[in-house]
Amino acid sequence: MRIHRLDIEAFGPFATPQHIDFDHLSAQGLFLLNGATGAGKTSILDAICFALYGSVPGARQEGKRLRSDHAAPGAEPRVVCEFSARGRRFEVTRSPAWDRPSARGRNGFTTQQAKTLLRERVAGSWEEKSSRNDEVGAELSDVLGMDREQFTRVVMLPQGDFAAFLRSKANDRLELLQKLFGTQRFEAVERQLVHQAAEAARAVQENASELKLLLDRVASEQDQLGLPAADTSAAGTEPGQEPEAWLAGVEAEVEAEWKRRQNEAAEAESLSSRLMEHFQEAQEKSQRHGRLGAAMQRRVLLELAAPRALENKEMLGKHRRAAVLSGQLEAVDSAARKLHTASARAAGLREKLDAAGLDAAKPTIALETVKASCAVLEARLPEEQRLEGITVRLAARRGELAEHLSAAEAAATVVDQLREEVSAVELEIQPLEPLADQLAEREREATAAAELVGIVARHATAASELDVITGKHLHARSASQDLRQKWLDVRELRLANAAGELAAALESGKPCAVCGSEEHPNPAQAVRTALSLAQEEEEARERFEASERALGLLAEQVSSAAQVLAGLVAQGGSADAAAAESTLADARAAALAARTAEASLEKLRVRHEALIKRIVLAQEEHDASVGAAAQASAAVHVLQEQCVALETDLAGLRGDFSSLRDRLEALEAERGLLQAAVDADRELERAEQARQDAAASLDKALSESGFASADDARREILSPADVVGLEKDLADFDAESSRLDELFGSEDLVLAAKEASIGEHPLGEAELAESKLHAANAADDARAKALSAGLAGKSAAAVARFRTEYQSLAQAGREPRNRAQMLAELADTVRGSGDNSYRMSLNAYVLAARLEQVATAASERLVAMSDGRYTLQHTDAKAARGAKSGLGLEVVDEWTGQRRDTSTLSGGESFMASLSLALGLADVVQQEAGGVDIETLFVDEGFGSLDDQALEQVMDALEGLRDGGRVVGLVSHVGEMKQRITNQLQVVKGRHGSSVRIAEAGPV
């Protein structure tokens, strides 16, 4: 990977566009990147990293601070990097997110999102690959073969980190190496093994708990049977001979107890059966003799009731013979009652006919005459109803005619009044229409004039504020620059005074801490104490930083105020205020007049439209009323003619009545009375004939039944309740007689009678109760022992099942226990505990291997830098007091053959060792990244601690890095480096930002 070109604009300290041609700069393979402190040397490296990865290393990754504070407000921050890798040439352009000035944005700014563009040079021309941030990132990671962290370790060598690494302890080295090599995955392996070991241990514990539960359940079954229980904890929870033997013994005891209880239950059941049979025989004998006594008592009672039963039988016989005549008797009585009722009704109706003036002697003839008159009236009744309807309709039509005539006259009056009002409204509308048509134009003019007045006022205020803020900013910038210069002066004084401070500590005959010489011919003199100069420098730096923060705030205010003022000028804010006010007043007056005319015109138009609608409705109402009046008049004439004709035709039929219906109702009443009289005479004749027929039938039946008269027969007839009672008594007597005959013939009574005849009597109540008690006690004891035997059987089955489950669980738990033990030992080992005597974790072990590779690669360069004296060697010697081991690093002095800790190296030796480590790390990481060819390297500060010879050796080693076309950039302030390296990239800082230039100095 080689960098060819870098363009920077509005990025970091670089306000204006800066162009760096690395192909030209690295023509000799080695160049120097120098500049004053704070000029922006690191920002160049940040720009390269940002272009390739979209972010900068470490704490400097604050996207909103990547844009230069010195750049113009509208300048877009941008970095363009052209590079080649894997035989391909690319150009990547990136812009971080930044706030662009905008008159419409919030607080005067609009956020511009980050942008990326990747192009590849193909066949002599650039072709766009992608403009998406994620796609460009994935493409570049694939091309470079490194992530950002690896790139900053390999291309931008972290020599400063390795200087601290040489002096650090094992734990500190572990953290740094882990950050450099990214071995978090091995820590994840450690955590995974610990997790698996814990899971396996939980599985073993669960298996042990289940085994213990089975032993407890077996002991519980043993306790329920009343057997002597053993302590399950003595049997243990681990499978083996002892718990197995205990389980086998318990199973044998439970089986024996079950068999014993089965035998006891069988004996108790046999005794219970014998006692129950004896009790049942005695109880059955007692019941037989009781039934025999009850049957003897029932027979005596039946013999006493026999005479009464014979008497009831004779009464029922007479009743049944008389009941045969009940129909004839009832018919005679019913005919007599009907004859009496018909005679009384006929007499009453004749009296009513006489009272009504009708012919009572010949009601049939009078009835026919009345029927004929009713038929005539009923036929003419619809004509009278028609006359009544015509009369009602005639009255309604006359009322409608009067209403329609009145409505037509009123509607004509309303139409005339409304037409007069419409003429008046039209005269008012004519002068208002021209003014109302200009309303929209007048309101736009008034709004524009009002906006212009506001803009002019805001423009004056903004211009005044900008002048004030600009003055404050200029004053603050001048003060900040003065404070910065004071701080740099104090710093230079402190650095110049450092030699005097070191010289003050020199002692004759003792080596110098800087050069190692024991002779001090011309020690420098210190002007002031180091403490006072350091305190003064810190105070000056704090004052400068405070002024820089204040200056930044004022710069933001100036930019914001300038944006606001520019926007107001673009909107016409520079116009004359008085003219704007006058224009506004005139526009508002014209708009008010047009608005008033519009409101009045709208009201008049609404009123005019309403009047027109009312005229139309009133005219329609007048026309409708006139037409309806004409129709009503014609209808009245027709109805009057019909009414006169019908009245003349019906007058003769009414007679003295007011209407045909009244005369018809009177005739209907006479017809009903005559019809009732005729019907009564006919009913009387039929009743007399029925009485005679019933008397003849009764006389004939009496002679056949043996009764002398009808009264004799009536006396023998019983009521239904008496008949039912007698029949029931006879049926009960016969049924009881049959049951007793059947009962005395049964085997139980025959056996009881035989036992009584030979003197075998049943047991007494006390003896029978005692026998019953003995049988019940025996049955309860048999049930209890059967239940006990059943429980013992269940316990025996449960113990056998538990033993089988225990054996299965114990067998299934052997493999998890072995696995848990293996995982626990493995987890302890990878965590650096247990049998791990070095106390090295897996992560530390991997890092130790990486450290060994880095030390080997670093020693190749350290040998050259130290003139063959020093090499670095990894050591895994055990640390004292049980501390973690494996990350030791020592330096081997090849001149003396001694080994010593790296912290004993001098300043220059430490620099050479740390630089060697950084270069070795680059080789190792490069190899891990797939052998990516790194053709551009940067080495940071630290050369000032070397003497001339050491510097010469380091330079030789660095120049060796140029083999194969590699380019090396050195970051240094050392003057000797400026004289040795002819190609230089100089960063020059100024009040308005930094700039870069390529200088080609001749060697001195």
JSON list of N, CA, C and O in Angstrom, two decimals, residues 38 41 56 83 120 319 363 380 443 463 515 563-564 589 617 669 688 708 727 804 820 850 854 868 898 924 941 947:
[
{"chain": "A", "resi": 38, "resn": "GLY", "atom": "N", "xyz": [1.94, 22.08, 17.68]},
{"chain": "A", "resi": 38, "resn": "GLY", "atom": "CA", "xyz": [0.59, 22.55, 17.41]},
{"chain": "A", "resi": 38, "resn": "GLY", "atom": "C", "xyz": [0.37, 23.00, 15.99]},
{"chain": "A", "resi": 38, "resn": "GLY", "atom": "O", "xyz": [-0.72, 23.48, 15.65]},
{"chain": "A", "resi": 41, "resn": "LYS", "atom": "N", "xyz": [1.18, 18.56, 12.47]},
{"chain": "A", "resi": 41, "resn": "LYS", "atom": "CA", "xyz": [1.83, 17.36, 11.91]},
{"chain": "A", "resi": 41, "resn": "LYS", "atom": "C", "xyz": [0.93, 16.14, 12.08]},
{"chain": "A", "resi": 41, "resn": "LYS", "atom": "O", "xyz": [0.74, 15.35, 11.16]},
{"chain": "A", "resi": 56, "resn": "VAL", "atom": "N", "xyz": [-10.73, 9.16, 12.75]},
{"chain": "A", "resi": 56, "resn": "VAL", "atom": "CA", "xyz": [-9.33, 9.38, 13.12]},
{"chain": "A", "resi": 56, "resn": "VAL", "atom": "C", "xyz": [-9.03, 8.59, 14.37]},
{"chain": "A", "resi": 56, "resn": "VAL", "atom": "O", "xyz": [-9.93, 8.18, 15.10]},
{"chain": "A", "resi": 83, "resn": "PHE", "atom": "N", "xyz": [-4.08, 6.58, -3.55]},
{"chain": "A", "resi": 83, "resn": "PHE", "atom": "CA", "xyz": [-3.15, 5.55, -3.10]},
{"chain": "A", "resi": 83, "resn": "PHE", "atom": "C", "xyz": [-3.28, 4.35, -4.02]},
{"chain": "A", "resi": 83, "resn": "PHE", "atom": "O", "xyz": [-4.22, 4.23, -4.81]},
{"chain": "A", "resi": 120, "resn": "GLU", "atom": "N", "xyz": [-11.62, 4.55, -9.01]},
{"chain": "A", "resi": 120, "resn": "GLU", "atom": "CA", "xyz": [-10.50, 3.69, -9.35]},
{"chain": "A", "resi": 120, "resn": "GLU", "atom": "C", "xyz": [-10.01, 4.08, -10.76]},
{"chain": "A", "resi": 120, "resn": "GLU", "atom": "O", "xyz": [-10.82, 4.33, -11.66]},
{"chain": "A", "resi": 319, "resn": "HIS", "atom": "N", "xyz": [-127.72, -51.34, 43.60]},
{"chain": "A", "resi": 319, "resn": "HIS", "atom": "CA", "xyz": [-127.35, -50.09, 42.92]},
{"chain": "A", "resi": 319, "resn": "HIS", "atom": "C", "xyz": [-127.11, -50.31, 41.43]},
{"chain": "A", "resi": 319, "resn": "HIS", "atom": "O", "xyz": [-127.56, -49.51, 40.59]},
{"chain": "A", "resi": 363, "resn": "PRO", "atom": "N", "xyz": [-148.06, -13.95, 14.50]},
{"chain": "A", "resi": 363, "resn": "PRO", "atom": "CA", "xyz": [-146.72, -13.36, 14.38]},
{"chain": "A", "resi": 363, "resn": "PRO", "atom": "C", "xyz": [-145.98, -13.76, 13.10]},
{"chain": "A", "resi": 363, "resn": "PRO", "atom": "O", "xyz": [-145.16, -13.01, 12.60]},
{"chain": "A", "resi": 380, "resn": "ARG", "atom": "N", "xyz": [-131.71, 0.83, -0.73]},
{"chain": "A", "resi": 380, "resn": "ARG", "atom": "CA", "xyz": [-131.53, 2.27, -0.97]},
{"chain": "A", "resi": 380, "resn": "ARG", "atom": "C", "xyz": [-130.57, 2.92, 0.02]},
{"chain": "A", "resi": 380, "resn": "ARG", "atom": "O", "xyz": [-130.27, 4.12, -0.12]},
{"chain": "A", "resi": 443, "resn": "GLU", "atom": "N", "xyz": [-54.17, 44.23, -0.49]},
{"chain": "A", "resi": 443, "resn": "GLU", "atom": "CA", "xyz": [-53.66, 43.49, 0.67]},
{"chain": "A", "resi": 443, "resn": "GLU", "atom": "C", "xyz": [-52.24, 42.99, 0.43]},
{"chain": "A", "resi": 443, "resn": "GLU", "atom": "O", "xyz": [-51.41, 42.99, 1.35]},
{"chain": "A", "resi": 463, "resn": "ALA", "atom": "N", "xyz": [-26.96, 44.96, 11.76]},
{"chain": "A", "resi": 463, "resn": "ALA", "atom": "CA", "xyz": [-25.72, 45.65, 11.40]},
{"chain": "A", "resi": 463, "resn": "ALA", "atom": "C", "xyz": [-25.01, 46.19, 12.63]},
{"chain": "A", "resi": 463, "resn": "ALA", "atom": "O", "xyz": [-23.79, 46.08, 12.77]},
{"chain": "A", "resi": 515, "resn": "CYS", "atom": "N", "xyz": [24.62, 12.20, 28.47]},
{"chain": "A", "resi": 515, "resn": "CYS", "atom": "CA", "xyz": [25.65, 11.67, 27.56]},
{"chain": "A", "resi": 515, "resn": "CYS", "atom": "C", "xyz": [26.48, 10.57, 28.19]},
{"chain": "A", "resi": 515, "resn": "CYS", "atom": "O", "xyz": [27.20, 9.86, 27.50]},
{"chain": "A", "resi": 563, "resn": "GLN", "atom": "N", "xyz": [-24.20, 36.01, 8.59]},
{"chain": "A", "resi": 563, "resn": "GLN", "atom": "CA", "xyz": [-25.19, 35.29, 7.79]},
{"chain": "A", "resi": 563, "resn": "GLN", "atom": "C", "xyz": [-26.56, 35.94, 7.88]},
{"chain": "A", "resi": 563, "resn": "GLN", "atom": "O", "xyz": [-27.28, 36.10, 6.89]},
{"chain": "A", "resi": 564, "resn": "VAL", "atom": "N", "xyz": [-26.94, 36.33, 9.10]},
{"chain": "A", "resi": 564, "resn": "VAL", "atom": "CA", "xyz": [-28.24, 36.99, 9.29]},
{"chain": "A", "resi": 564, "resn": "VAL", "atom": "C", "xyz": [-28.29, 38.30, 8.51]},
{"chain": "A", "resi": 564, "resn": "VAL", "atom": "O", "xyz": [-29.28, 38.62, 7.83]},
{"chain": "A", "resi": 589, "resn": "ALA", "atom": "N", "xyz": [-54.14, 52.03, 4.17]},
{"chain": "A", "resi": 589, "resn": "ALA", "atom": "CA", "xyz": [-55.36, 52.80, 3.96]},
{"chain": "A", "resi": 589, "resn": "ALA", "atom": "C", "xyz": [-56.12, 52.27, 2.75]},
{"chain": "A", "resi": 589, "resn": "ALA", "atom": "O", "xyz": [-57.35, 52.09, 2.77]},
{"chain": "A", "resi": 617, "resn": "LEU", "atom": "N", "xyz": [-90.41, 32.57, -5.24]},
{"chain": "A", "resi": 617, "resn": "LEU", "atom": "CA", "xyz": [-91.29, 31.75, -4.40]},
{"chain": "A", "resi": 617, "resn": "LEU", "atom": "C", "xyz": [-92.67, 32.38, -4.27]},
{"chain": "A", "resi": 617, "resn": "LEU", "atom": "O", "xyz": [-93.70, 31.69, -4.34]},
{"chain": "A", "resi": 669, "resn": "ALA", "atom": "N", "xyz": [-135.72, -3.87, 14.77]},
{"chain": "A", "resi": 669, "resn": "ALA", "atom": "CA", "xyz": [-136.16, -4.22, 16.14]},
{"chain": "A", "resi": 669, "resn": "ALA", "atom": "C", "xyz": [-137.48, -4.98, 16.10]},
{"chain": "A", "resi": 669, "resn": "ALA", "atom": "O", "xyz": [-137.66, -5.98, 16.83]},
{"chain": "A", "resi": 688, "resn": "GLU", "atom": "N", "xyz": [-143.03, -30.44, 24.45]},
{"chain": "A", "resi": 688, "resn": "GLU", "atom": "CA", "xyz": [-144.18, -31.28, 24.85]},
{"chain": "A", "resi": 688, "resn": "GLU", "atom": "C", "xyz": [-144.05, -32.67, 24.25]},
{"chain": "A", "resi": 688, "resn": "GLU", "atom": "O", "xyz": [-144.29, -33.68, 24.93]},
{"chain": "A", "resi": 708, "resn": "ALA", "atom": "N", "xyz": [-141.22, -51.35, 41.37]},
{"chain": "A", "resi": 708, "resn": "ALA", "atom": "CA", "xyz": [-142.65, -51.04, 41.28]},
{"chain": "A", "resi": 708, "resn": "ALA", "atom": "C", "xyz": [-142.87, -49.65, 40.71]},
{"chain": "A", "resi": 708, "resn": "ALA", "atom": "O", "xyz": [-143.85, -49.42, 39.99]},
{"chain": "A", "resi": 727, "resn": "GLU", "atom": "N", "xyz": [-116.72, -50.36, 46.44]},
{"chain": "A", "resi": 727, "resn": "GLU", "atom": "CA", "xyz": [-115.91, -51.21, 45.55]},
{"chain": "A", "resi": 727, "resn": "GLU", "atom": "C", "xyz": [-114.49, -51.35, 46.08]},
{"chain": "A", "resi": 727, "resn": "GLU", "atom": "O", "xyz": [-113.90, -52.44, 46.00]},
{"chain": "A", "resi": 804, "resn": "THR", "atom": "N", "xyz": [-34.62, -48.89, 40.54]},
{"chain": "A", "resi": 804, "resn": "THR", "atom": "CA", "xyz": [-34.31, -48.91, 39.10]},
{"chain": "A", "resi": 804, "resn": "THR", "atom": "C", "xyz": [-33.96, -47.51, 38.59]},
{"chain": "A", "resi": 804, "resn": "THR", "atom": "O", "xyz": [-33.00, -47.31, 37.84]},
{"chain": "A", "resi": 820, "resn": "ALA", "atom": "N", "xyz": [-17.71, -32.64, 33.60]},
{"chain": "A", "resi": 820, "resn": "ALA", "atom": "CA", "xyz": [-17.64, -31.47, 34.47]},
{"chain": "A", "resi": 820, "resn": "ALA", "atom": "C", "xyz": [-16.25, -31.34, 35.09]},
{"chain": "A", "resi": 820, "resn": "ALA", "atom": "O", "xyz": [-15.70, -30.22, 35.20]},
{"chain": "A", "resi": 850, "resn": "ARG", "atom": "N", "xyz": [2.72, -13.87, 20.64]},
{"chain": "A", "resi": 850, "resn": "ARG", "atom": "CA", "xyz": [2.86, -12.69, 19.79]},
{"chain": "A", "resi": 850, "resn": "ARG", "atom": "C", "xyz": [4.04, -11.84, 20.22]},
{"chain": "A", "resi": 850, "resn": "ARG", "atom": "O", "xyz": [4.79, -11.32, 19.40]},
{"chain": "A", "resi": 854, "resn": "VAL", "atom": "N", "xyz": [7.20, -10.59, 18.08]},
{"chain": "A", "resi": 854, "resn": "VAL", "atom": "CA", "xyz": [7.58, -9.18, 17.97]},
{"chain": "A", "resi": 854, "resn": "VAL", "atom": "C", "xyz": [9.02, -8.98, 18.44]},
{"chain": "A", "resi": 854, "resn": "VAL", "atom": "O", "xyz": [9.80, -8.23, 17.83]},
{"chain": "A", "resi": 868, "resn": "GLY", "atom": "N", "xyz": [25.20, -3.93, 17.26]},
{"chain": "A", "resi": 868, "resn": "GLY", "atom": "CA", "xyz": [25.34, -5.34, 17.60]},
{"chain": "A", "resi": 868, "resn": "GLY", "atom": "C", "xyz": [25.35, -5.63, 19.07]},
{"chain": "A", "resi": 868, "resn": "GLY", "atom": "O", "xyz": [25.64, -6.76, 19.48]},
{"chain": "A", "resi": 898, "resn": "GLN", "atom": "N", "xyz": [25.05, -10.54, 29.65]},
{"chain": "A", "resi": 898, "resn": "GLN", "atom": "CA", "xyz": [24.11, -10.41, 30.76]},
{"chain": "A", "resi": 898, "resn": "GLN", "atom": "C", "xyz": [22.71, -10.09, 30.24]},
{"chain": "A", "resi": 898, "resn": "GLN", "atom": "O", "xyz": [22.55, -9.47, 29.20]},
{"chain": "A", "resi": 924, "resn": "VAL", "atom": "N", "xyz": [4.91, -8.05, 12.18]},
{"chain": "A", "resi": 924, "resn": "VAL", "atom": "CA", "xyz": [4.05, -9.15, 12.63]},
{"chain": "A", "resi": 924, "resn": "VAL", "atom": "C", "xyz": [2.60, -8.90, 12.21]},
{"chain": "A", "resi": 924, "resn": "VAL", "atom": "O", "xyz": [1.92, -9.79, 11.68]},
{"chain": "A", "resi": 941, "resn": "GLU", "atom": "N", "xyz": [7.79, 10.92, 17.01]},
{"chain": "A", "resi": 941, "resn": "GLU", "atom": "CA", "xyz": [8.85, 11.65, 17.71]},
{"chain": "A", "resi": 941, "resn": "GLU", "atom": "C", "xyz": [9.65, 10.76, 18.65]},
{"chain": "A", "resi": 941, "resn": "GLU", "atom": "O", "xyz": [9.22, 9.68, 19.01]},
{"chain": "A", "resi": 947, "resn": "ASP", "atom": "N", "xyz": [22.38, 10.07, 21.01]},
{"chain": "A", "resi": 947, "resn": "ASP", "atom": "CA", "xyz": [23.63, 10.78, 20.74]},
{"chain": "A", "resi": 947, "resn": "ASP", "atom": "C", "xyz": [23.94, 10.64, 19.25]},
{"chain": "A", "resi": 947, "resn": "ASP", "atom": "O", "xyz": [23.20, 10.02, 18.49]}
]
